[in-house]
Amino acid sequence: AQSVAQPEDQVNVAEGNPLTVKCTYSVSGNPYLFWYVQYPNRGLQFLLKYITGDNLVKGSYGFEAEFNKSQTSFHLKKPSALVSDSALYFCAGMFSGGYNKLIFGAGTRLAVHP
Amino acid sequence: EPEVTQTPSHQVTQMGQEVILRCVPISNHLYFYWYRQILGQKVEFLVSFYNNEISEKSEIFDDQFSVERPDGSNFTLKIRSTKLEDSAMYFCASTPGGREKNTGELFFGEGSRLTVL
């Protein structure tokens, strides 16, 4: 079955340190992969996407993600975390045959401490 | 910048009552979606809608749920007889085209919080 997994419920990082939020996927074929962020009591905001081409994609607010086909991963990264990055992050996939729907991971809460 | 708008932002209802959540997708978009998120948990797909009909629905989307595009702008989600477990944030989303035609993301509204008492 097609799925997206986020193995960490929460990630804690100190401000200024690099951060990584992990995502893996399970699918046959070539997925489209996305990261969304959700701030408290807000909707989902698009951060970045991988469709094809360069495995390293850059997105909003200094975030980037690396598509790794051999490891079926799409980890979100940022070189230097900010307190304002604290939010709920969702990895999502759009898979062929899925009628264009997004399948979300369970979400990872990122807490950046001063 | 065009955006997806949802109303109401918050609705409180009694169990068994009917609820209609409204969405105005981005005007040139063709695919519409409803998703549900229970109390900051996983975002779950409910239904997708294209060309005035449902293209896919999840197991959650049972006979209590229905969607409609009553005019050229609105896209509604109706819950016929609400249950306590329907309490959630409901997100509407739209996208210009299908996966093959559109490599873009889904555009989400801010959500409608439904509280069933």
Tab-separated table of N, CA and C in Angstrom, chain B:
chain	number	residue	atom	x	y	z
B	1	GLU	N	-2.678	37.426	-3.768
B	1	GLU	CA	-2.510	36.041	-4.167
B	1	GLU	C	-3.816	35.284	-3.895
B	2	PRO	N	-4.296	34.555	-4.896
B	2	PRO	CA	-5.564	33.844	-4.687
B	2	PRO	C	-5.427	32.803	-3.586
B	3	GLU	N	-6.534	32.563	-2.876
B	3	GLU	CA	-6.498	31.606	-1.794
B	3	GLU	C	-7.818	30.877	-1.688
B	4	VAL	N	-7.768	29.759	-0.997
B	4	VAL	CA	-8.961	28.978	-0.710
B	4	VAL	C	-9.570	29.539	0.576
B	5	THR	N	-10.838	29.830	0.549
B	5	THR	CA	-11.500	30.362	1.734
B	5	THR	C	-12.550	29.384	2.238
B	6	GLN	N	-12.668	29.305	3.551
B	6	GLN	CA	-13.604	28.379	4.179
B	6	GLN	C	-14.459	29.105	5.211
B	7	THR	N	-15.717	28.717	5.244
B	7	THR	CA	-16.623	29.213	6.278
B	7	THR	C	-17.505	28.079	6.769
B	8	PRO	N	-17.895	28.099	8.038
B	8	PRO	CA	-17.418	29.016	9.079
B	8	PRO	C	-16.038	28.616	9.568
B	9	SER	N	-15.413	29.471	10.322
B	9	SER	CA	-14.124	29.108	10.888
B	9	SER	C	-14.307	28.147	12.055
B	10	HIS	N	-15.425	28.288	12.741
B	10	HIS	CA	-15.713	27.393	13.856
B	10	HIS	C	-17.215	27.209	13.966
B	11	GLN	N	-17.648	25.956	14.086
B	11	GLN	CA	-19.055	25.685	14.278
B	11	GLN	C	-19.222	24.678	15.405
B	12	VAL	N	-20.158	25.019	16.288
B	12	VAL	CA	-20.508	24.124	17.383
B	12	VAL	C	-21.915	23.607	17.106
B	13	THR	N	-22.115	22.318	17.200
B	13	THR	CA	-23.410	21.738	16.891
B	13	THR	C	-23.729	20.618	17.867
B	14	GLN	N	-24.989	20.290	17.942
B	14	GLN	CA	-25.418	19.177	18.777
B	14	GLN	C	-25.361	17.879	17.964
B	15	MET	N	-25.055	16.809	18.643
B	15	MET	CA	-25.029	15.502	18.003
B	15	MET	C	-26.347	15.234	17.296
B	16	GLY	N	-26.266	14.734	16.087
B	16	GLY	CA	-27.460	14.424	15.320
B	16	GLY	C	-27.890	15.522	14.367
B	17	GLN	N	-27.319	16.696	14.541
B	17	GLN	CA	-27.673	17.816	13.664
B	17	GLN	C	-26.895	17.743	12.355
B	18	GLU	N	-27.454	18.382	11.354
B	18	GLU	CA	-26.787	18.489	10.056
B	18	GLU	C	-25.882	19.713	10.040
B	19	VAL	N	-24.733	19.530	9.393
B	19	VAL	CA	-23.761	20.616	9.282
B	19	VAL	C	-23.338	20.749	7.822
B	20	ILE	N	-23.208	21.972	7.373
B	20	ILE	CA	-22.661	22.227	6.037
B	20	ILE	C	-21.445	23.127	6.185
B	21	LEU	N	-20.338	22.656	5.679
B	21	LEU	CA	-19.100	23.439	5.661
B	21	LEU	C	-18.873	23.916	4.238
B	22	ARG	N	-18.524	25.179	4.127
B	22	ARG	CA	-18.417	25.785	2.804
B	22	ARG	C	-16.987	26.155	2.454
B	23	CYS	N	-16.706	26.067	1.198
B	23	CYS	CA	-15.363	26.349	0.684
B	23	CYS	C	-15.506	27.074	-0.652
B	24	VAL	N	-14.646	28.059	-0.839
B	24	VAL	CA	-14.526	28.674	-2.156
B	24	VAL	C	-13.120	28.374	-2.652
B	25	PRO	N	-12.981	27.442	-3.577
B	25	PRO	CA	-11.642	27.116	-4.099
B	25	PRO	C	-11.098	28.260	-4.944
B	26	ILE	N	-9.857	28.171	-5.293
B	26	ILE	CA	-9.248	29.141	-6.188
B	26	ILE	C	-9.918	29.029	-7.553
B	27	SER	N	-10.188	30.157	-8.175
B	27	SER	CA	-11.159	30.210	-9.265
B	27	SER	C	-10.816	29.356	-10.480
B	28	ASN	N	-9.595	29.196	-10.860
B	28	ASN	CA	-9.285	28.419	-12.058
B	28	ASN	C	-8.892	26.976	-11.746
B	29	HIS	N	-9.119	26.567	-10.522
B	29	HIS	CA	-8.781	25.203	-10.132
B	29	HIS	C	-9.904	24.240	-10.493
B	30	LEU	N	-9.509	23.006	-10.760
B	30	LEU	CA	-10.463	22.022	-11.249
B	30	LEU	C	-10.694	20.853	-10.295
B	31	TYR	N	-9.729	20.592	-9.420
B	31	TYR	CA	-9.843	19.484	-8.478
B	31	TYR	C	-10.042	20.044	-7.077
B	32	PHE	N	-10.962	19.431	-6.364
B	32	PHE	CA	-11.285	19.915	-5.023
B	32	PHE	C	-11.253	18.740	-4.055
B	33	TYR	N	-10.920	19.068	-2.828
B	33	TYR	CA	-10.708	18.027	-1.830
B	33	TYR	C	-11.240	18.473	-0.478
B	34	TRP	N	-11.625	17.500	0.330
B	34	TRP	CA	-11.824	17.713	1.748
B	34	TRP	C	-10.928	16.757	2.514
B	35	TYR	N	-10.281	17.331	3.528
B	35	TYR	CA	-9.450	16.565	4.442
B	35	TYR	C	-9.931	16.837	5.858
B	36	ARG	N	-9.593	15.933	6.776
B	36	ARG	CA	-9.987	16.090	8.165
B	36	ARG	C	-8.776	15.889	9.070
B	37	GLN	N	-8.735	16.691	10.120
B	37	GLN	CA	-7.662	16.540	11.093
B	37	GLN	C	-8.279	16.575	12.482
B	38	ILE	N	-8.133	15.492	13.196
B	38	ILE	CA	-8.672	15.410	14.553
B	38	ILE	C	-7.628	15.882	15.534
B	39	LEU	N	-7.910	16.966	16.218
B	39	LEU	CA	-7.121	17.477	17.349
B	39	LEU	C	-5.612	17.419	17.102
B	40	GLY	N	-5.146	18.084	16.043
B	40	GLY	CA	-3.721	18.184	15.789
B	40	GLY	C	-3.051	16.881	15.407
B	41	GLN	N	-3.847	15.929	15.012
B	41	GLN	CA	-3.292	14.633	14.618
B	41	GLN	C	-3.116	14.574	13.109
B	42	LYS	N	-3.105	13.383	12.601
B	42	LYS	CA	-2.853	13.161	11.187
B	42	LYS	C	-3.929	13.804	10.323
B	43	VAL	N	-3.519	14.314	9.195
B	43	VAL	CA	-4.454	14.870	8.229
B	43	VAL	C	-4.941	13.727	7.344
B	44	GLU	N	-6.267	13.526	7.334
B	44	GLU	CA	-6.838	12.371	6.647
B	44	GLU	C	-7.636	12.802	5.424
B	45	PHE	N	-7.434	12.117	4.352
B	45	PHE	CA	-8.179	12.374	3.128
B	45	PHE	C	-9.623	11.914	3.294
B	46	LEU	N	-10.541	12.748	2.868
B	46	LEU	CA	-11.949	12.380	2.863
B	46	LEU	C	-12.435	12.094	1.449
B	47	VAL	N	-12.288	13.078	0.578
B	47	VAL	CA	-12.903	12.962	-0.733
B	47	VAL	C	-12.216	13.899	-1.721
B	48	SER	N	-12.205	13.479	-2.973
B	48	SER	CA	-11.775	14.359	-4.059
B	48	SER	C	-12.901	14.480	-5.067
B	49	PHE	N	-12.921	15.598	-5.754
B	49	PHE	CA	-14.071	15.958	-6.586
B	49	PHE	C	-13.553	16.596	-7.849
B	50	TYR	N	-14.029	16.106	-8.976
B	50	TYR	CA	-13.592	16.642	-10.259
B	50	TYR	C	-14.716	16.516	-11.256
B	51	ASN	N	-14.901	17.532	-12.047
B	51	ASN	CA	-15.899	17.500	-13.111
B	51	ASN	C	-17.285	17.157	-12.559
B	52	ASN	N	-17.580	17.779	-11.433
B	52	ASN	CA	-18.896	17.663	-10.811
B	52	ASN	C	-19.240	16.269	-10.304
B	53	GLU	N	-18.209	15.488	-10.006
B	53	GLU	CA	-18.496	14.221	-9.376
B	53	GLU	C	-17.322	13.794	-8.501
B	54	ILE	N	-17.622	12.906	-7.577
B	54	ILE	CA	-16.589	12.386	-6.701
B	54	ILE	C	-15.653	11.492	-7.505
B	55	SER	N	-14.333	11.771	-7.407
B	55	SER	CA	-13.371	10.924	-8.098
B	55	SER	C	-12.786	9.865	-7.177
B	56	GLU	N	-12.748	10.155	-5.899
B	56	GLU	CA	-12.295	9.162	-4.938
B	56	GLU	C	-12.791	9.542	-3.551
B	57	LYS	N	-13.057	8.549	-2.734
B	57	LYS	CA	-13.424	8.821	-1.349
B	57	LYS	C	-12.793	7.779	-0.449
B	58	SER	N	-12.587	8.178	0.797
B	58	SER	CA	-11.969	7.273	1.753
B	58	SER	C	-13.041	6.512	2.525
B	59	GLU	N	-12.575	5.597	3.361
B	59	GLU	CA	-13.508	4.823	4.200
B	59	GLU	C	-14.238	5.719	5.194
B	60	ILE	N	-13.615	6.835	5.551
B	60	ILE	CA	-14.246	7.763	6.486
B	60	ILE	C	-15.493	8.371	5.864
B	61	PHE	N	-15.450	8.580	4.592
B	61	PHE	CA	-16.516	9.277	3.869
B	61	PHE	C	-17.666	8.319	3.637
B	62	ASP	N	-18.460	8.108	4.699
B	62	ASP	CA	-19.572	7.168	4.574
B	62	ASP	C	-20.844	7.909	4.153
B	63	ASP	N	-21.965	7.234	4.299
B	63	ASP	CA	-23.227	7.796	3.801
B	63	ASP	C	-23.664	9.057	4.537
B	64	GLN	N	-23.029	9.330	5.663
B	64	GLN	CA	-23.374	10.554	6.389
B	64	GLN	C	-22.791	11.798	5.719
B	65	PHE	N	-21.812	11.584	4.867
B	65	PHE	CA	-21.134	12.693	4.228
B	65	PHE	C	-21.592	12.852	2.780
B	66	SER	N	-21.596	14.085	2.329
B	66	SER	CA	-21.828	14.343	0.909
B	66	SER	C	-21.122	15.637	0.532
B	67	VAL	N	-20.817	15.759	-0.742
B	67	VAL	CA	-20.194	16.981	-1.238
B	67	VAL	C	-20.993	17.459	-2.435
B	68	GLU	N	-20.866	18.754	-2.644
B	68	GLU	CA	-21.636	19.349	-3.725
B	68	GLU	C	-20.933	20.607	-4.192
B	69	ARG	N	-21.083	20.866	-5.467
B	69	ARG	CA	-20.624	22.141	-6.010
B	69	ARG	C	-21.872	22.814	-6.576
B	70	PRO	N	-22.576	23.521	-5.728
B	70	PRO	CA	-23.906	24.011	-6.098
B	70	PRO	C	-23.888	25.118	-7.151
B	71	ASP	N	-22.762	25.804	-7.256
B	71	ASP	CA	-22.661	26.861	-8.262
B	71	ASP	C	-21.228	26.874	-8.759
B	72	GLY	N	-20.847	27.911	-9.450
B	72	GLY	CA	-19.516	27.915	-10.037
B	72	GLY	C	-18.387	28.217	-9.082
B	73	SER	N	-18.731	28.532	-7.820
B	73	SER	CA	-17.665	28.946	-6.928
B	73	SER	C	-17.592	28.140	-5.638
B	74	ASN	N	-18.716	27.709	-5.105
B	74	ASN	CA	-18.696	27.041	-3.814
B	74	ASN	C	-18.516	25.538	-3.924
B	75	PHE	N	-17.921	24.985	-2.883
B	75	PHE	CA	-17.754	23.531	-2.779
B	75	PHE	C	-18.078	23.184	-1.341
B	76	THR	N	-19.121	22.404	-1.127
B	76	THR	CA	-19.600	22.186	0.236
B	76	THR	C	-19.434	20.747	0.685
B	77	LEU	N	-19.252	20.615	1.989
B	77	LEU	CA	-19.236	19.301	2.647
B	77	LEU	C	-20.404	19.278	3.617
B	78	LYS	N	-21.280	18.295	3.468
B	78	LYS	CA	-22.425	18.162	4.358
B	78	LYS	C	-22.266	16.904	5.196
B	79	ILE	N	-22.499	17.068	6.483
B	79	ILE	CA	-22.565	15.913	7.373
B	79	ILE	C	-24.006	15.833	7.843
B	80	ARG	N	-24.668	14.756	7.504
B	80	ARG	CA	-26.124	14.686	7.689
B	80	ARG	C	-26.528	14.605	9.148
B	81	SER	N	-25.918	13.775	9.890
B	81	SER	CA	-26.273	13.573	11.292
B	81	SER	C	-24.973	13.430	12.069
B	82	THR	N	-24.543	14.527	12.647
B	82	THR	CA	-23.206	14.549	13.233
B	82	THR	C	-23.090	13.646	14.454
B	83	LYS	N	-21.893	13.092	14.597
B	83	LYS	CA	-21.549	12.277	15.750
B	83	LYS	C	-20.419	12.962	16.503
B	84	LEU	N	-20.236	12.545	17.734
B	84	LEU	CA	-19.176	13.149	18.543
B	84	LEU	C	-17.818	13.029	17.846
B	85	GLU	N	-17.585	11.888	17.237
B	85	GLU	CA	-16.293	11.634	16.603
B	85	GLU	C	-16.085	12.413	15.304
B	86	ASP	N	-17.088	13.170	14.881
B	86	ASP	CA	-16.908	14.044	13.723
B	86	ASP	C	-16.221	15.352	14.110
B	87	SER	N	-16.057	15.575	15.394
B	87	SER	CA	-15.361	16.780	15.844
B	87	SER	C	-13.935	16.762	15.319
B	88	ALA	N	-13.613	17.787	14.557
B	88	ALA	CA	-12.308	17.833	13.890
B	88	ALA	C	-12.171	19.176	13.193
B	89	MET	N	-10.988	19.383	12.658
B	89	MET	CA	-10.764	20.499	11.737
B	89	MET	C	-10.920	19.950	10.328
B	90	TYR	N	-11.743	20.601	9.541
B	90	TYR	CA	-11.969	20.160	8.168
B	90	TYR	C	-11.306	21.151	7.218
B	91	PHE	N	-10.449	20.623	6.370
B	91	PHE	CA	-9.729	21.457	5.423
B	91	PHE	C	-10.222	21.203	4.009
B	92	CYS	N	-10.457	22.273	3.314
B	92	CYS	CA	-10.745	22.216	1.893
B	92	CYS	C	-9.444	22.515	1.145
B	93	ALA	N	-9.291	21.916	-0.006
B	93	ALA	CA	-8.108	22.175	-0.826
B	93	ALA	C	-8.498	22.139	-2.294
B	94	SER	N	-7.692	22.798	-3.101
B	94	SER	CA	-7.926	22.742	-4.547
B	94	SER	C	-6.594	22.746	-5.281
B	95	THR	N	-6.638	22.313	-6.510
B	95	THR	CA	-5.448	22.281	-7.341
B	95	THR	C	-5.873	22.483	-8.784
B	96	PRO	N	-4.977	23.072	-9.589
B	96	PRO	CA	-5.395	23.396	-10.950
B	96	PRO	C	-5.754	22.193	-11.813
B	97	GLY	N	-4.969	21.103	-11.687
B	97	GLY	CA	-5.217	19.964	-12.546
B	97	GLY	C	-4.761	18.691	-11.901
B	98	GLY	N	-4.836	17.612	-12.629
B	98	GLY	CA	-4.471	16.310	-12.110
B	98	GLY	C	-2.978	16.138	-12.027
B	99	ARG	N	-2.578	14.989	-11.483
B	99	ARG	CA	-1.169	14.713	-11.256
B	99	ARG	C	-0.385	14.752	-12.550
B	100	GLU	N	-0.978	14.309	-13.599
B	100	GLU	CA	-0.269	14.242	-14.861
B	100	GLU	C	-0.126	15.630	-15.494
B	101	LYS	N	-1.071	16.499	-15.192
B	101	LYS	CA	-1.050	17.815	-15.819
B	101	LYS	C	-0.453	18.870	-14.913
B	102	ASN	N	-0.494	18.600	-13.667
B	102	ASN	CA	-0.126	19.654	-12.726
B	102	ASN	C	0.899	19.124	-11.752
B	103	THR	N	2.008	19.754	-11.699
B	103	THR	CA	3.026	19.306	-10.746
B	103	THR	C	3.026	20.168	-9.510
B	104	GLY	N	1.985	20.894	-9.341
B	104	GLY	CA	1.927	21.789	-8.198
B	104	GLY	C	1.294	21.148	-6.995
B	105	GLU	N	1.315	21.904	-5.946
B	105	GLU	CA	0.817	21.421	-4.677
B	105	GLU	C	-0.670	21.686	-4.558
B	106	LEU	N	-1.274	21.087	-3.540
B	106	LEU	CA	-2.638	21.410	-3.169
B	106	LEU	C	-2.615	22.696	-2.359
B	107	PHE	N	-3.601	23.523	-2.622
B	107	PHE	CA	-3.732	24.771	-1.890
B	107	PHE	C	-4.843	24.592	-0.847
B	108	PHE	N	-4.484	24.769	0.400
B	108	PHE	CA	-5.417	24.512	1.497
B	108	PHE	C	-6.016	25.791	2.041
B	109	GLY	N	-7.265	25.686	2.469
B	109	GLY	CA	-7.879	26.747	3.233
B	109	GLY	C	-7.425	26.701	4.679
B	110	GLU	N	-7.906	27.664	5.466
B	110	GLU	CA	-7.504	27.764	6.864
B	110	GLU	C	-8.240	26.758	7.749
B	111	GLY	N	-9.263	26.144	7.203
B	111	GLY	CA	-9.961	25.113	7.959
B	111	GLY	C	-11.223	25.598	8.638
B	112	SER	N	-12.115	24.649	8.860
B	112	SER	CA	-13.328	24.891	9.644
B	112	SER	C	-13.309	23.925	10.816
B	113	ARG	N	-13.322	24.492	12.007
B	113	ARG	CA	-13.308	23.635	13.192
B	113	ARG	C	-14.735	23.264	13.559
B	114	LEU	N	-15.010	21.982	13.588
B	114	LEU	CA	-16.342	21.495	13.954
B	114	LEU	C	-16.270	20.863	15.327
B	115	THR	N	-17.125	21.335	16.217
B	115	THR	CA	-17.236	20.756	17.550
B	115	THR	C	-18.636	20.196	17.706
B	116	VAL	N	-18.715	18.894	17.950
B	116	VAL	CA	-20.004	18.224	18.127
B	116	VAL	C	-20.174	17.903	19.608
B	117	LEU	N	-21.267	18.413	20.184
B	117	LEU	CA	-21.509	18.218	21.621
B	117	LEU	C	-22.552	17.134	21.866
